[in-house]
mmCIF file of C-alpha atoms and ligand atoms in Angstrom:
data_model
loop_
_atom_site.group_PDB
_atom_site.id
_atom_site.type_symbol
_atom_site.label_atom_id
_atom_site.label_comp_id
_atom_site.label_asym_id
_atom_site.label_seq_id
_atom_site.Cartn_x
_atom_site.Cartn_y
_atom_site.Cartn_z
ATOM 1 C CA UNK A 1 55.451 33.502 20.132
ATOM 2 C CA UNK A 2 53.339 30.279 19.594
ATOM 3 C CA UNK A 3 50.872 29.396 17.160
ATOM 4 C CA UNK A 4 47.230 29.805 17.947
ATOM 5 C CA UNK A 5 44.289 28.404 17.332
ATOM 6 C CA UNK A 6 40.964 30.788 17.273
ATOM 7 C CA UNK A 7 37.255 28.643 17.315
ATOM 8 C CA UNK A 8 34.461 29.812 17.612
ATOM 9 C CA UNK A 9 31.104 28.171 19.246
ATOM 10 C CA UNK A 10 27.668 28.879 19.148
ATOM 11 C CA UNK A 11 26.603 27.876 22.207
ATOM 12 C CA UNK A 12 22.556 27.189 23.343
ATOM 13 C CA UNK A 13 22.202 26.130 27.234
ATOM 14 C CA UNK A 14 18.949 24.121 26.377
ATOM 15 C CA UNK A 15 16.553 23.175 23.575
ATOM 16 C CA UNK A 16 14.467 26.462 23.953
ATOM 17 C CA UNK A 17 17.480 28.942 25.031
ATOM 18 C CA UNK A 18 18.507 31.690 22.629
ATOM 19 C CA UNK A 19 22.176 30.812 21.142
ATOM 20 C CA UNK A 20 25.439 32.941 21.643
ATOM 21 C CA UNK A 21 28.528 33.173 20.253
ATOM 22 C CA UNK A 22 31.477 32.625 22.670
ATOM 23 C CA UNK A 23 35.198 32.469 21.143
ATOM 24 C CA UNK A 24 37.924 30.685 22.412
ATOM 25 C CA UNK A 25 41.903 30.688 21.532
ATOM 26 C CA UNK A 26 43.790 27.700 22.336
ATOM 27 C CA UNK A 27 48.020 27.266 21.599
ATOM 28 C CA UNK A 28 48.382 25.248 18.202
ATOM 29 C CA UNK A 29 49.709 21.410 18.686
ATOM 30 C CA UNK A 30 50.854 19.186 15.506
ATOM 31 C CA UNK A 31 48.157 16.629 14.423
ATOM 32 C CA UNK A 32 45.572 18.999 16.538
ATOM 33 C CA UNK A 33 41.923 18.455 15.189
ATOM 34 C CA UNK A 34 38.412 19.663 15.919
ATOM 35 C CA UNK A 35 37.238 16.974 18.754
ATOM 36 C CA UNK A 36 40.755 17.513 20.597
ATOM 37 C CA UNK A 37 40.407 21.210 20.436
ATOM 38 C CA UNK A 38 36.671 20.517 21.678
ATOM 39 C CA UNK A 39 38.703 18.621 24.436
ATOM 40 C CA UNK A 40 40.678 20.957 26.005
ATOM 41 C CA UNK A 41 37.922 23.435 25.831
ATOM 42 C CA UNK A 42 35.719 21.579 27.777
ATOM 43 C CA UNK A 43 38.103 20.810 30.318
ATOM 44 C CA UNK A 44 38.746 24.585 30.550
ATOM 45 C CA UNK A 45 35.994 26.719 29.713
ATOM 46 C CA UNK A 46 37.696 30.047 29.911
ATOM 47 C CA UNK A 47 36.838 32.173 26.556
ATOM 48 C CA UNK A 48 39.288 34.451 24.329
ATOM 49 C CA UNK A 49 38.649 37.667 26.205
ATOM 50 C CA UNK A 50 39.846 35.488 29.932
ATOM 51 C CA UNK A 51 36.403 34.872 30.907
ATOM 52 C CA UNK A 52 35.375 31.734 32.036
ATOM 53 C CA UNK A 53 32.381 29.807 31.083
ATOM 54 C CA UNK A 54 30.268 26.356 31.404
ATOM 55 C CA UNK A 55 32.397 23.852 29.739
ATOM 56 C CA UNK A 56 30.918 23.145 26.350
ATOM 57 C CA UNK A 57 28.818 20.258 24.980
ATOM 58 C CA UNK A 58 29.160 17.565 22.549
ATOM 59 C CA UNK A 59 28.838 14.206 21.541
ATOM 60 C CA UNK A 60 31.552 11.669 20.182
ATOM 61 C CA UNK A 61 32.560 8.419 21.146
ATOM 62 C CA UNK A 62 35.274 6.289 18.447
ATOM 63 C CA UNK A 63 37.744 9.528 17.586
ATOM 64 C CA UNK A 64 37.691 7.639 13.800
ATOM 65 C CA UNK A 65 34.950 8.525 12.110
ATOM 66 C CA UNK A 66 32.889 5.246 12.969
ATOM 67 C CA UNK A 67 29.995 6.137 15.336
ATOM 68 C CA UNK A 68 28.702 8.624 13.537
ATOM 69 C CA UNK A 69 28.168 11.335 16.697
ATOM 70 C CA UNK A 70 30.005 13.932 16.263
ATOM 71 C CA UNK A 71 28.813 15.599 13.134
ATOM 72 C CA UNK A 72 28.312 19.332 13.397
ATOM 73 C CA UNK A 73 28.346 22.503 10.969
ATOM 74 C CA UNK A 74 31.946 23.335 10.595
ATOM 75 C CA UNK A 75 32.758 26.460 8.953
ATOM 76 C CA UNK A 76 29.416 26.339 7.376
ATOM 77 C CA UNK A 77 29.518 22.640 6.184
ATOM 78 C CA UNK A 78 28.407 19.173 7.974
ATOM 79 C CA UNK A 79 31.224 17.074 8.735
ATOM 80 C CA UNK A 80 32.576 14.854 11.466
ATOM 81 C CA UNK A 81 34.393 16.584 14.067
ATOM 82 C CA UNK A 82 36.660 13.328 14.735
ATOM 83 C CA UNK A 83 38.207 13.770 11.287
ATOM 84 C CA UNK A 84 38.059 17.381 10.814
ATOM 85 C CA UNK A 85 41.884 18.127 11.319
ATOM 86 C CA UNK A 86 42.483 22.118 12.118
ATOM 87 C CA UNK A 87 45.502 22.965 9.822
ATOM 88 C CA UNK A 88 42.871 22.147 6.693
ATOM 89 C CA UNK A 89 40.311 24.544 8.057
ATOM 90 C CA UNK A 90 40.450 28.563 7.853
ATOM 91 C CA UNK A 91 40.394 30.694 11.025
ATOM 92 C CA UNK A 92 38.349 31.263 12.956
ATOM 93 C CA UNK A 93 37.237 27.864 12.877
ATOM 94 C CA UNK A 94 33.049 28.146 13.691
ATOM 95 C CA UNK A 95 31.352 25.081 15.133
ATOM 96 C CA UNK A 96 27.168 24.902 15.382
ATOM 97 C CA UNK A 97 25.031 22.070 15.736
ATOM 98 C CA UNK A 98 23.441 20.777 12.822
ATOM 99 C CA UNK A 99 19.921 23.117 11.455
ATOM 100 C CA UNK A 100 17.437 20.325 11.214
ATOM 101 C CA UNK A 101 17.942 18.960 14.424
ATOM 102 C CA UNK A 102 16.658 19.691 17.373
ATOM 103 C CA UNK A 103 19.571 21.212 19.631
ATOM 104 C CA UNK A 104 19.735 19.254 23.366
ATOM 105 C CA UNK A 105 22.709 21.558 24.496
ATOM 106 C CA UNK A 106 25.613 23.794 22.477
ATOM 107 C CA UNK A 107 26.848 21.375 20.101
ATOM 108 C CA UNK A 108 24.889 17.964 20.315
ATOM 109 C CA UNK A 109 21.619 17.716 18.666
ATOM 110 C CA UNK A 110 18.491 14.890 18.796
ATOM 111 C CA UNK A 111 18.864 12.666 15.846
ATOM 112 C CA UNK A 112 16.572 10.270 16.666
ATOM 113 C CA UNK A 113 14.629 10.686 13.461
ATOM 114 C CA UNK A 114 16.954 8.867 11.362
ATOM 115 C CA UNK A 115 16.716 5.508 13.927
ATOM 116 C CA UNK A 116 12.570 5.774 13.498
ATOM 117 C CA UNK A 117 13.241 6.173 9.649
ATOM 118 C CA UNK A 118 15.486 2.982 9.571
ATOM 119 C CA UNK A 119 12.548 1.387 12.079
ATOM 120 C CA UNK A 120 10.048 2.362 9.422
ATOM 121 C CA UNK A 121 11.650 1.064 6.645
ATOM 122 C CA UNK A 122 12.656 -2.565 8.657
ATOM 123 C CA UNK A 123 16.437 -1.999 7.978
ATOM 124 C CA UNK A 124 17.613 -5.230 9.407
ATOM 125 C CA UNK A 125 17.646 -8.640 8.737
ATOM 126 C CA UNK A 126 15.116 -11.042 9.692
ATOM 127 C CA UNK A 127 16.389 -13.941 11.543
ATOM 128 C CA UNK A 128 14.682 -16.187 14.129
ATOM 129 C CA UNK A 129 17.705 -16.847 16.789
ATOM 130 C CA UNK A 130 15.908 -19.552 18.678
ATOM 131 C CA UNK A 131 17.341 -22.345 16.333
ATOM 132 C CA UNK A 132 20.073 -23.102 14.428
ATOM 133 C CA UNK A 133 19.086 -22.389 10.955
ATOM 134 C CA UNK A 134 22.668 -23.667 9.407
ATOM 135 C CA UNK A 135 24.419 -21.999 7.188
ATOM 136 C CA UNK A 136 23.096 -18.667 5.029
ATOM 137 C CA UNK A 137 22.152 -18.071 1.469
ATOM 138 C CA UNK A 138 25.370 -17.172 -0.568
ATOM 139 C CA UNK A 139 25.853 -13.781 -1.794
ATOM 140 C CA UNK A 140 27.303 -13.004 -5.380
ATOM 141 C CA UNK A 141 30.417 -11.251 -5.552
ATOM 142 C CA UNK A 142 28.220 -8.683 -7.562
ATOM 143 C CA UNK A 143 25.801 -7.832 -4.599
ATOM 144 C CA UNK A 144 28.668 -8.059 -2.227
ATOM 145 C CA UNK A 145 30.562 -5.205 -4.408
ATOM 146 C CA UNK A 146 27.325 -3.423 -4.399
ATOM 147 C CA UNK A 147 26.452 -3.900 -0.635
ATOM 148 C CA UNK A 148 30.200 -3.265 0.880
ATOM 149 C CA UNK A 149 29.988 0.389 0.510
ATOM 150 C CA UNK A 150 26.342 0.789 1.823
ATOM 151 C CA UNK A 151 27.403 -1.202 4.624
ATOM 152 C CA UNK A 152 29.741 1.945 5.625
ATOM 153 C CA UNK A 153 26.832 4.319 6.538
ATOM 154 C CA UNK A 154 27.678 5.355 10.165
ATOM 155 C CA UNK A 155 24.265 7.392 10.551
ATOM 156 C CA UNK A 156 25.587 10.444 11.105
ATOM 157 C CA UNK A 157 22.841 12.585 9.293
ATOM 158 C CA UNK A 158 25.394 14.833 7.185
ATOM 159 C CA UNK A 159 23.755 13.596 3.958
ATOM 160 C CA UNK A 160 19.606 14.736 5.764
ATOM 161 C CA UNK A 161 21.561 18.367 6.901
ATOM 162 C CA UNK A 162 22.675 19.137 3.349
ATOM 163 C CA UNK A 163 19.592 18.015 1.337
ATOM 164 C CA UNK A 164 17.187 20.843 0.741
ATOM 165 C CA UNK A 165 14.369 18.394 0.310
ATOM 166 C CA UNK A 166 15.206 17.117 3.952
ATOM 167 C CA UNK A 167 12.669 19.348 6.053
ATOM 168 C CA UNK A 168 9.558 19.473 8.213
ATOM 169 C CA UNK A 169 7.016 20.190 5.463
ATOM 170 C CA UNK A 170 8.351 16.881 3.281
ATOM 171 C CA UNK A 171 9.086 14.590 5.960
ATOM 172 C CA UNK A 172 11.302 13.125 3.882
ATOM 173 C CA UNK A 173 12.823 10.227 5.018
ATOM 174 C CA UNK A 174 16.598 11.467 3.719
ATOM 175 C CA UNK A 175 18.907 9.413 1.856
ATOM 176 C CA UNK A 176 20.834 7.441 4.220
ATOM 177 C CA UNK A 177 17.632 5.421 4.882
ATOM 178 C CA UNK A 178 17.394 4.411 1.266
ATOM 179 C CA UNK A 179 20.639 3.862 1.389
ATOM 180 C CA UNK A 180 20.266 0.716 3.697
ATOM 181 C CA UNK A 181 16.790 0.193 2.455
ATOM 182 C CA UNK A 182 18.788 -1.039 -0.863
ATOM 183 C CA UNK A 183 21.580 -2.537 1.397
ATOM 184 C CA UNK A 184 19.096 -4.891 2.905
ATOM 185 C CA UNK A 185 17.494 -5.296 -0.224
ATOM 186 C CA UNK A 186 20.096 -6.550 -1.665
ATOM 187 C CA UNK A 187 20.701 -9.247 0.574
ATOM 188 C CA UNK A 188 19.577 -12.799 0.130
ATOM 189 C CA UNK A 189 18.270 -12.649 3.527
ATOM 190 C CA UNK A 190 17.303 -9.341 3.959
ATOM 191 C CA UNK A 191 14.918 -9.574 0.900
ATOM 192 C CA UNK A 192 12.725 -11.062 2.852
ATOM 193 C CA UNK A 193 11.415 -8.076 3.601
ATOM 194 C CA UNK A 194 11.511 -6.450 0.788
ATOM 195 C CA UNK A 195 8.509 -5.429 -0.493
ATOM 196 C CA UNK A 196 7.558 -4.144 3.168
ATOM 197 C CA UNK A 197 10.583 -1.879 2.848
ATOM 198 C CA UNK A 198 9.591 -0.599 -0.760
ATOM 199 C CA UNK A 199 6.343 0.053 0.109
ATOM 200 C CA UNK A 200 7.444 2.105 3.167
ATOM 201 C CA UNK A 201 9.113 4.329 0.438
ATOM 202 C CA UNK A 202 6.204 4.886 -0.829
ATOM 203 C CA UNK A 203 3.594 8.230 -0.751
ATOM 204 C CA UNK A 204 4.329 11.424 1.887
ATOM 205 C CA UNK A 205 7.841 11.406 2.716
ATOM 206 C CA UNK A 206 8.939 8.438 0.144
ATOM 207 C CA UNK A 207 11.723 8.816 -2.022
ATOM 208 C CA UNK A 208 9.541 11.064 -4.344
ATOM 209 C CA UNK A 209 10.058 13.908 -2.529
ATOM 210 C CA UNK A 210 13.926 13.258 -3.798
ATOM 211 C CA UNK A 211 14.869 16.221 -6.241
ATOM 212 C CA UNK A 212 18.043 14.400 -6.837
ATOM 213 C CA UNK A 213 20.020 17.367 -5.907
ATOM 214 C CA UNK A 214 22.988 15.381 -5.212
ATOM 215 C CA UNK A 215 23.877 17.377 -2.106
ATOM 216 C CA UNK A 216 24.077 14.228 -0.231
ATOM 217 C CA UNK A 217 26.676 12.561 -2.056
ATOM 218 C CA UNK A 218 28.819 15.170 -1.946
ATOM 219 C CA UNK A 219 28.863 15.526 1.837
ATOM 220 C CA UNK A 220 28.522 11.774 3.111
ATOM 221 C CA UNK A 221 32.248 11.046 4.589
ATOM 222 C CA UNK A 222 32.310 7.541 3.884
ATOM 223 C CA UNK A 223 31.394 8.649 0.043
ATOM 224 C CA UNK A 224 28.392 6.042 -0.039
ATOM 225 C CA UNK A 225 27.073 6.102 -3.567
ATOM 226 C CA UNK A 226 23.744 7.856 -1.905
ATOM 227 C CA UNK A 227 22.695 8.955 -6.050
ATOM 228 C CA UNK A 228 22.980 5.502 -7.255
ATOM 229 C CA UNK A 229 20.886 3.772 -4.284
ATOM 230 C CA UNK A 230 18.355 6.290 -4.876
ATOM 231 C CA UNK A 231 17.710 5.704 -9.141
ATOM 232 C CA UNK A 232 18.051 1.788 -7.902
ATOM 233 C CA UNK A 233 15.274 2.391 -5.193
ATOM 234 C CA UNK A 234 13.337 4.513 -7.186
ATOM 235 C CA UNK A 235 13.333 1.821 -9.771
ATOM 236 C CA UNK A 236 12.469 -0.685 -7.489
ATOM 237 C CA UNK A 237 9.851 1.315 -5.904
ATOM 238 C CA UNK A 238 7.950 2.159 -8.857
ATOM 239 C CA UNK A 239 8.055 -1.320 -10.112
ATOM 240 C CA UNK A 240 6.272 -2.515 -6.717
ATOM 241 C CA UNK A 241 3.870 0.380 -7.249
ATOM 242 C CA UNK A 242 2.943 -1.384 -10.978
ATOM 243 C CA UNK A 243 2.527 -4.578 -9.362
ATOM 244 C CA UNK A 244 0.216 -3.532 -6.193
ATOM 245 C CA UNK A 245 -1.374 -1.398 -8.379
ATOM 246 C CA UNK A 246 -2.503 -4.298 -11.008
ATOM 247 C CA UNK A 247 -2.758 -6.865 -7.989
ATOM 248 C CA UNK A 248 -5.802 -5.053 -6.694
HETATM 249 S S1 SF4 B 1 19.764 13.678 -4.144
HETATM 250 FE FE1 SF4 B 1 19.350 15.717 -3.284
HETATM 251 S S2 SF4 B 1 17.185 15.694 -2.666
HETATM 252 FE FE2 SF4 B 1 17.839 13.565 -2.975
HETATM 253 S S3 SF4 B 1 18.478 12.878 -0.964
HETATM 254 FE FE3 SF4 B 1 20.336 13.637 -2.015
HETATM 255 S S4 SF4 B 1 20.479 15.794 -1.383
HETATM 256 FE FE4 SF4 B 1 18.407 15.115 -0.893
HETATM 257 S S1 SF4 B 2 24.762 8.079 4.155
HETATM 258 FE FE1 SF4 B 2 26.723 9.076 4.621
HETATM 259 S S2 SF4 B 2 26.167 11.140 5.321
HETATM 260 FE FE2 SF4 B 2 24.326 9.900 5.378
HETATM 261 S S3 SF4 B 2 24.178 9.132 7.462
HETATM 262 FE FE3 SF4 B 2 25.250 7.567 6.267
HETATM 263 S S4 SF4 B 2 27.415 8.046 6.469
HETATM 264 FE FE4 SF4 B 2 26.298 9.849 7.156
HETATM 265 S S1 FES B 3 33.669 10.450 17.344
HETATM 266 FE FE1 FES B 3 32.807 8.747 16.261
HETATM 267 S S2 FES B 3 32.565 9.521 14.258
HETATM 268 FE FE2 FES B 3 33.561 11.129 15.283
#
């Protein structure tokens, strides 16, 4: 007899339907992970018990754990589906969209906030492209080491799912935005704009409401040091605060 697989799905037709639980059993294949599984559902919607059903919906794009869309609750805990390979995981294997988020359809959820955080923080670098403005500042190999592994956020919104302070009453922006706030910070360009970005960090929603709970760090899959670039933002934060605050 083959191997089986057994998943199961909450599934939610719209943002304001009520959620069910459908289960589906697929036959095992070597290498087999969560987004291929996800596959083959969707092109067959039939459930465990032979019925069938809409074909199920979710969002991913690379397969590599690069875009960032296909993060979801599995068994319990926010991770990328892309990476998420099934012999590691127990059976059943449950998928649900992310908590926080609003839910479009089954698995796939609005995560727009994090985009207006990163907009509200000016998480870019400021360059007029109408000239040619010759070569850039040099970075030190320091920053560089510092800034490489910032770099690898992918904005999937694991690390705002897990934190507890991550929720309608803080408005907390979540720590992947301070994550590039000190990534852009840090760069000889970038800093341009950095007392804009500190001062964005600042009051309802800053990087106060942070209770350092570490949750984030723990869950990120590209194990950005989330902990460190919030003490070095919260540093850099408070020290703008000292100077506005004498400035007048
Ligand atoms: S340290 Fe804790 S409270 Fe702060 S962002 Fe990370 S999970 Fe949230
Ligand atoms: S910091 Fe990590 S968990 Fe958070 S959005 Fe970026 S990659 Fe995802
Ligand atoms: S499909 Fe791009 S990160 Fe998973």
């Amino acid at each position: 007899m083959s191997k089986t697989v057994l998943i199961k799905i909450k599934r939610q037709e719209n943002p304001g339907a009520t959620p069910r639980w459908e289960e589906f059993e697929l036959t095992w294949k070597p290498g087999m992970n969560v987004i291929s599984a996800m596959m083959e559902i969707a092109a067959n919607p039939v459930t465990r018990a032979g019925q069938p059903t809409t074909p199920i919906a979710y969002d991913s794009n690379c397969l590599e754990e690069v875009c960032g869309s296909c993060a979801m609750l599995i068994n319990g805990r926010a991770r990328m589906a892309c990476s998420a390979l099934v012999d590691k995981l127990e059976q059943p294997i449950t998928l649900e969209p992310f908590k926080k988020f609003p839910v479009v359809r089954d698995l796939q959820v609005d995560r727009s906030v994090i985009f207006e955080n990163l907009k509200r923080v000016k998480a870019w670098i400021p360059v007029d492209g109408t000239y040619d403005l010759g070569p850039g500042p040099r970075t030190q190999p320091t920053d560089q080491e510092e800034e490489y592994p910032l770099s690898r956020c992918i904005s999937c919104c694991c690390c705002m799912e897990a934190c507890p302070q991550f929720n309608e009453s803080t408005g907390f922006v979540g720590a992947a935005t301070i994550g590039q706030v000190r990534l852009f910070n840090l760069h000889p360009t970038g800093k341009a704009l950095k007392h804009e970005r500190l001062q964005a960090l600042m009051g309802d929603g800053g990087i106060q409401e942070c209770g350092f709970a570490q949750n984030c760090v723990e869950i990120c899959p590209k194990d950005i040091p989330l902990t460190k670039a919030i003490a070095d933002t919260g540093g850099e934060v408070m020290k703008q605060a000292m100077k506005d605050f004498f400035r007048g």
